[in-house]
Amino acid sequence: MPALAEVIAALEQAYPPELAESWDAVGLVCGDPAENVDKVLFCVDPVDETVDEAIDLGARLIVAHHPLLLRGVHGVPADSTKGRLVHRMIRAGVALYCAHTNADSASPGVSDALADAIGLTVLGPLDPREDGVTGIGRIGELPAPEPFAAFVERVANALPRTEPGVYGAGDPARPIRRVAVSGGSGDSYLKRATAAGVDAYVTADLRHHPAGEHLAEIAEVPALVGVTHWASEWPWCEQASGVVRAAFTGNVDVHVSTRCTDPWTLRATRTEH
């Protein structure tokens, strides 16, 4: 049974902390590096639901994509939302480790997992770092062109169900073959996707004005596919679990969270009379 420090070493080999953005907060949040780990839960969000799941499973470690303490804090009192989670995990003997933008930029990383779920063959990063291999987003290709309407359905069927679902902006008949993807909030990479000459761009948290300005360009631009933030990053959990499974075959029990932590739980459309 490995120590927590050994599990962290395996994760940081796959998702080097130096790939994290300067504003990010990655690494061990709570837990004793010397303690042994026999069961790990992988999730997108370190929230009440996933902490409940970890405790129910008897997991000794939660590996989350999103940081719990991203912005500077001066304390974690138990009567605050995040402090309550920290106290719960410590009392239950559950460590928390977060891999965020380092997992986004790593190769393979978050967007590779998203591309793989959709059925793309990855060609390279959307926004490469100096090494040309790591970086945010991925560009990939489908095995054969398909109409945009069918591609939107493909994305919906590839990702876990959420109430907002999957939405598209573009000609339903447009042939789609070359695709850019970016797990998480990706509308800051709209110009990158256009410059890459892709037929469609899949990402989360598309905002009204950036999307509208993108679609209003005179030159041909990629069609847009919007998904929820949680759904776009959930495929990474299986990829990350594979890192630990491969490093500690038979010695660590790994689980991918099955609890949807997307915040949107209801949807309504106007009823026409």
Short mmCIF file of C-alpha atoms in Angstrom, two decimals:
data_model
loop_
_atom_site.label_atom_id
_atom_site.label_comp_id
_atom_site.label_asym_id
_atom_site.label_seq_id
_atom_site.Cartn_x
_atom_site.Cartn_y
_atom_site.Cartn_z
CA MET A 1 0.00 0.00 0.00
CA PRO A 2 1.66 3.27 -1.10
CA ALA A 3 2.02 6.39 0.98
CA LEU A 4 0.11 9.51 -0.05
CA ALA A 5 3.42 11.08 -1.07
CA GLU A 6 3.98 8.25 -3.57
CA VAL A 7 0.52 8.69 -5.10
CA ILE A 8 1.14 12.42 -5.41
CA ALA A 9 4.48 11.74 -7.12
CA ALA A 10 2.72 9.58 -9.74
CA LEU A 11 0.08 12.27 -10.34
CA GLU A 12 2.69 15.01 -10.62
CA GLN A 13 4.66 13.01 -13.15
CA ALA A 14 1.53 12.92 -15.31
CA TYR A 15 0.41 16.47 -14.49
CA PRO A 16 3.56 18.48 -13.66
CA PRO A 17 2.78 21.37 -11.27
CA GLU A 18 5.05 23.66 -13.30
CA LEU A 19 2.46 23.52 -16.10
CA ALA A 20 -0.08 25.29 -13.85
CA GLU A 21 -0.91 28.92 -14.53
CA SER A 22 0.68 31.44 -12.14
CA TRP A 23 -2.70 32.32 -10.60
CA ASP A 24 -3.66 28.70 -9.95
CA ALA A 25 -3.62 26.69 -6.70
CA VAL A 26 -2.71 23.05 -7.30
CA GLY A 27 -1.34 20.30 -5.09
CA LEU A 28 -2.13 18.85 -1.68
CA VAL A 29 -4.81 20.76 0.21
CA CYS A 30 -5.05 18.54 3.28
CA GLY A 31 -3.71 15.17 4.34
CA ASP A 32 -0.53 13.63 5.72
CA PRO A 33 1.95 12.65 2.96
CA ALA A 34 3.21 9.82 5.18
CA GLU A 35 -0.21 8.16 5.55
CA ASN A 36 -1.00 5.10 3.45
CA VAL A 37 -3.58 5.25 0.67
CA ASP A 38 -5.59 2.20 -0.38
CA LYS A 39 -8.59 3.83 -2.09
CA VAL A 40 -8.89 7.00 -4.19
CA LEU A 41 -11.91 8.91 -5.55
CA PHE A 42 -11.49 11.05 -8.69
CA CYS A 43 -13.90 13.93 -9.30
CA VAL A 44 -14.23 17.34 -10.94
CA ASP A 45 -15.43 19.32 -7.92
CA PRO A 46 -14.43 19.01 -4.24
CA VAL A 47 -17.89 19.69 -2.82
CA ASP A 48 -20.23 18.17 -0.24
CA GLU A 49 -21.51 15.52 -2.67
CA THR A 50 -18.07 14.20 -3.57
CA VAL A 51 -16.80 14.37 0.02
CA ASP A 52 -19.90 12.34 1.01
CA GLU A 53 -19.08 9.86 -1.76
CA ALA A 54 -15.46 9.53 -0.63
CA ILE A 55 -16.46 8.93 2.98
CA ASP A 56 -19.12 6.39 1.94
CA LEU A 57 -16.51 4.55 -0.15
CA GLY A 58 -13.90 4.65 2.56
CA ALA A 59 -11.53 6.52 0.25
CA ARG A 60 -8.36 7.94 1.82
CA LEU A 61 -7.79 10.45 -0.97
CA ILE A 62 -9.89 12.67 -3.23
CA VAL A 63 -8.22 13.78 -6.45
CA ALA A 64 -10.20 16.73 -7.80
CA HIS A 65 -9.74 18.83 -10.91
CA HIS A 66 -11.00 22.09 -9.45
CA PRO A 67 -9.12 23.70 -6.56
CA LEU A 68 -10.94 24.07 -3.26
CA LEU A 69 -8.93 27.10 -2.12
CA LEU A 70 -8.22 28.95 -5.36
CA ARG A 71 -8.30 32.46 -3.95
CA GLY A 72 -6.21 33.52 -0.97
CA VAL A 73 -7.69 32.62 2.39
CA HIS A 74 -6.67 33.60 5.91
CA GLY A 75 -8.35 30.66 7.62
CA VAL A 76 -10.63 27.66 7.21
CA PRO A 77 -13.12 27.97 10.10
CA ALA A 78 -15.66 25.16 10.28
CA ASP A 79 -18.54 27.63 10.01
CA SER A 80 -17.49 28.63 6.47
CA THR A 81 -18.44 26.62 3.39
CA LYS A 82 -14.92 25.59 2.39
CA GLY A 83 -13.67 25.37 5.96
CA ARG A 84 -16.47 22.95 6.75
CA LEU A 85 -15.29 20.68 3.93
CA VAL A 86 -11.68 20.81 5.10
CA HIS A 87 -12.71 19.91 8.65
CA ARG A 88 -14.93 17.07 7.42
CA MET A 89 -12.11 15.58 5.34
CA ILE A 90 -9.55 15.86 8.14
CA ARG A 91 -11.90 14.25 10.68
CA ALA A 92 -12.65 11.42 8.24
CA GLY A 93 -8.99 10.90 7.37
CA VAL A 94 -9.52 11.88 3.73
CA ALA A 95 -6.78 13.80 1.92
CA LEU A 96 -7.50 16.21 -0.95
CA TYR A 97 -5.22 16.75 -3.94
CA CYS A 98 -6.08 19.12 -6.80
CA ALA A 99 -4.73 19.10 -10.38
CA HIS A 100 -6.19 22.03 -12.32
CA THR A 101 -4.49 24.00 -15.10
CA ASN A 102 -1.51 21.66 -14.91
CA ALA A 103 -3.93 18.88 -15.91
CA ASP A 104 -5.37 21.17 -18.60
CA SER A 105 -1.96 21.71 -20.22
CA ALA A 106 -0.46 18.25 -19.69
CA SER A 107 -0.22 15.75 -22.54
CA PRO A 108 -2.39 13.81 -22.23
CA GLY A 109 -4.63 16.08 -20.19
CA VAL A 110 -8.19 17.30 -19.75
CA SER A 111 -8.81 18.19 -23.39
CA ASP A 112 -7.32 14.90 -24.62
CA ALA A 113 -9.89 13.10 -22.48
CA LEU A 114 -12.68 15.26 -23.92
CA ALA A 115 -11.44 14.68 -27.49
CA ASP A 116 -11.21 10.94 -26.90
CA ALA A 117 -14.76 10.81 -25.51
CA ILE A 118 -16.06 12.54 -28.64
CA GLY A 119 -14.14 10.19 -30.92
CA LEU A 120 -11.44 12.55 -32.21
CA THR A 121 -7.90 11.66 -33.17
CA VAL A 122 -5.78 14.34 -31.48
CA LEU A 123 -3.37 16.24 -33.75
CA GLY A 124 -1.96 18.74 -31.24
CA PRO A 125 -2.71 21.56 -28.76
CA LEU A 126 -5.07 24.41 -29.59
CA ASP A 127 -2.86 26.90 -27.72
CA PRO A 128 0.55 25.22 -27.52
CA ARG A 129 3.29 26.02 -25.06
CA GLU A 130 6.89 26.42 -26.24
CA ASP A 131 7.40 22.66 -26.45
CA GLY A 132 4.59 22.35 -29.00
CA VAL A 133 3.17 19.32 -27.19
CA THR A 134 1.59 20.66 -24.01
CA GLY A 135 -0.88 23.53 -23.82
CA ILE A 136 -4.55 24.40 -23.50
CA GLY A 137 -7.13 22.70 -25.72
CA ARG A 138 -6.70 20.17 -28.50
CA ILE A 139 -7.25 20.00 -32.25
CA GLY A 140 -8.47 16.69 -33.61
CA GLU A 141 -10.21 14.96 -36.48
CA LEU A 142 -13.22 12.72 -36.85
CA PRO A 143 -12.81 9.48 -38.82
CA ALA A 144 -15.06 10.96 -41.52
CA PRO A 145 -17.04 14.19 -42.05
CA GLU A 146 -20.56 14.35 -40.64
CA PRO A 147 -23.29 17.02 -40.62
CA PHE A 148 -23.10 19.54 -37.78
CA ALA A 149 -26.49 18.40 -36.44
CA ALA A 150 -25.14 14.84 -36.14
CA PHE A 151 -21.95 16.12 -34.54
CA VAL A 152 -23.90 17.97 -31.83
CA GLU A 153 -25.75 14.71 -31.12
CA ARG A 154 -22.40 12.90 -31.00
CA VAL A 155 -21.16 15.30 -28.31
CA ALA A 156 -24.36 14.93 -26.31
CA ASN A 157 -24.11 11.13 -26.40
CA ALA A 158 -20.41 11.18 -25.46
CA LEU A 159 -20.72 13.21 -22.26
CA PRO A 160 -22.67 12.66 -19.04
CA ARG A 161 -26.21 14.01 -19.02
CA THR A 162 -26.84 17.47 -17.58
CA GLU A 163 -30.04 19.52 -17.39
CA PRO A 164 -28.77 22.30 -19.70
CA GLY A 165 -27.72 19.65 -22.22
CA VAL A 166 -25.64 20.41 -25.30
CA TYR A 167 -26.36 23.25 -27.72
CA GLY A 168 -24.95 24.20 -31.09
CA ALA A 169 -24.63 27.31 -33.25
CA GLY A 170 -24.12 26.76 -36.95
CA ASP A 171 -25.60 25.35 -40.15
CA PRO A 172 -27.06 21.92 -39.29
CA ALA A 173 -25.89 20.56 -42.66
CA ARG A 174 -22.32 21.90 -42.48
CA PRO A 175 -19.77 19.05 -42.82
CA ILE A 176 -17.66 18.66 -39.67
CA ARG A 177 -14.30 16.85 -39.72
CA ARG A 178 -11.61 18.97 -38.05
CA VAL A 179 -12.56 19.98 -34.49
CA ALA A 180 -11.06 22.01 -31.63
CA VAL A 181 -11.97 21.23 -28.02
CA SER A 182 -11.18 22.88 -24.72
CA GLY A 183 -12.36 21.46 -21.42
CA GLY A 184 -13.73 24.11 -19.07
CA SER A 185 -14.34 27.77 -19.93
CA GLY A 186 -12.95 28.21 -23.43
CA ASP A 187 -14.43 31.23 -25.18
CA SER A 188 -11.15 33.11 -24.75
CA TYR A 189 -9.77 30.69 -27.38
CA LEU A 190 -12.36 31.47 -30.08
CA LYS A 191 -9.80 33.30 -32.21
CA ARG A 192 -7.35 30.41 -31.78
CA ALA A 193 -10.00 28.00 -33.02
CA THR A 194 -10.71 30.23 -36.02
CA ALA A 195 -7.01 30.53 -36.85
CA ALA A 196 -6.68 26.74 -36.65
CA GLY A 197 -9.19 26.40 -39.48
CA VAL A 198 -11.39 23.91 -37.65
CA ASP A 199 -14.97 23.19 -38.62
CA ALA A 200 -16.32 23.22 -35.05
CA TYR A 201 -15.23 24.19 -31.57
CA VAL A 202 -16.47 22.38 -28.44
CA THR A 203 -16.11 24.07 -25.06
CA ALA A 204 -17.99 25.16 -21.94
CA ASP A 205 -19.34 28.41 -20.52
CA LEU A 206 -19.79 30.15 -23.87
CA ARG A 207 -20.84 33.73 -23.17
CA HIS A 208 -23.37 35.68 -25.24
CA HIS A 209 -21.18 38.51 -26.52
CA PRO A 210 -17.99 36.61 -27.37
CA ALA A 211 -20.03 33.89 -29.10
CA GLY A 212 -22.16 36.42 -30.97
CA GLU A 213 -19.14 38.42 -32.13
CA HIS A 214 -17.44 35.21 -33.23
CA LEU A 215 -20.41 34.13 -35.32
CA ALA A 216 -20.76 37.61 -36.86
CA GLU A 217 -17.27 37.52 -38.41
CA ILE A 218 -17.24 37.98 -42.18
CA ALA A 219 -14.78 35.13 -42.70
CA GLU A 220 -15.92 31.55 -42.15
CA VAL A 221 -15.62 30.62 -38.49
CA PRO A 222 -16.01 27.34 -36.63
CA ALA A 223 -19.50 26.27 -35.61
CA LEU A 224 -19.88 26.27 -31.82
CA VAL A 225 -20.91 23.46 -29.49
CA GLY A 226 -21.59 24.47 -25.90
CA VAL A 227 -21.56 22.03 -22.99
CA THR A 228 -21.57 22.50 -19.23
CA HIS A 229 -18.28 23.07 -17.45
CA TRP A 230 -18.60 19.92 -15.33
CA ALA A 231 -19.49 17.67 -18.28
CA SER A 232 -16.56 18.92 -20.36
CA GLU A 233 -14.05 17.98 -17.65
CA TRP A 234 -15.61 14.79 -16.26
CA PRO A 235 -13.89 12.50 -18.85
CA TRP A 236 -10.55 13.52 -17.31
CA CYS A 237 -11.45 11.66 -14.11
CA GLU A 238 -11.13 8.30 -15.87
CA GLN A 239 -7.84 9.37 -17.46
CA ALA A 240 -6.40 10.46 -14.09
CA SER A 241 -7.63 7.31 -12.38
CA GLY A 242 -5.69 5.35 -14.98
CA VAL A 243 -2.49 7.07 -13.88
CA VAL A 244 -2.85 5.77 -10.33
CA ARG A 245 -4.16 2.38 -11.46
CA ALA A 246 -1.10 1.87 -13.67
CA ALA A 247 1.37 3.09 -11.04
CA PHE A 248 0.04 0.93 -8.21
CA THR A 249 -1.53 -2.09 -9.88
CA GLY A 250 -3.47 -4.13 -7.33
CA ASN A 251 -2.43 -1.94 -4.40
CA VAL A 252 -4.81 1.00 -4.78
CA ASP A 253 -8.54 0.81 -5.44
CA VAL A 254 -9.60 3.67 -7.75
CA HIS A 255 -13.10 5.05 -8.26
CA VAL A 256 -14.49 7.74 -10.57
CA SER A 257 -17.23 9.82 -9.02
CA THR A 258 -20.70 9.10 -10.38
CA ARG A 259 -22.31 12.13 -8.73
CA CYS A 260 -23.18 15.02 -11.03
CA THR A 261 -21.91 18.24 -9.48
CA ASP A 262 -23.10 20.49 -12.29
CA PRO A 263 -24.89 23.35 -10.49
CA TRP A 264 -27.81 23.53 -12.93
CA THR A 265 -30.54 21.14 -11.83
CA LEU A 266 -33.70 22.43 -13.53
CA ARG A 267 -34.62 23.48 -17.05
CA ALA A 268 -37.81 25.03 -18.36
CA THR A 269 -38.94 26.25 -21.76
CA ARG A 270 -41.81 28.57 -22.51
CA THR A 271 -45.12 26.82 -23.12
CA GLU A 272 -46.85 28.18 -26.20
CA HIS A 273 -50.63 28.59 -25.99
#
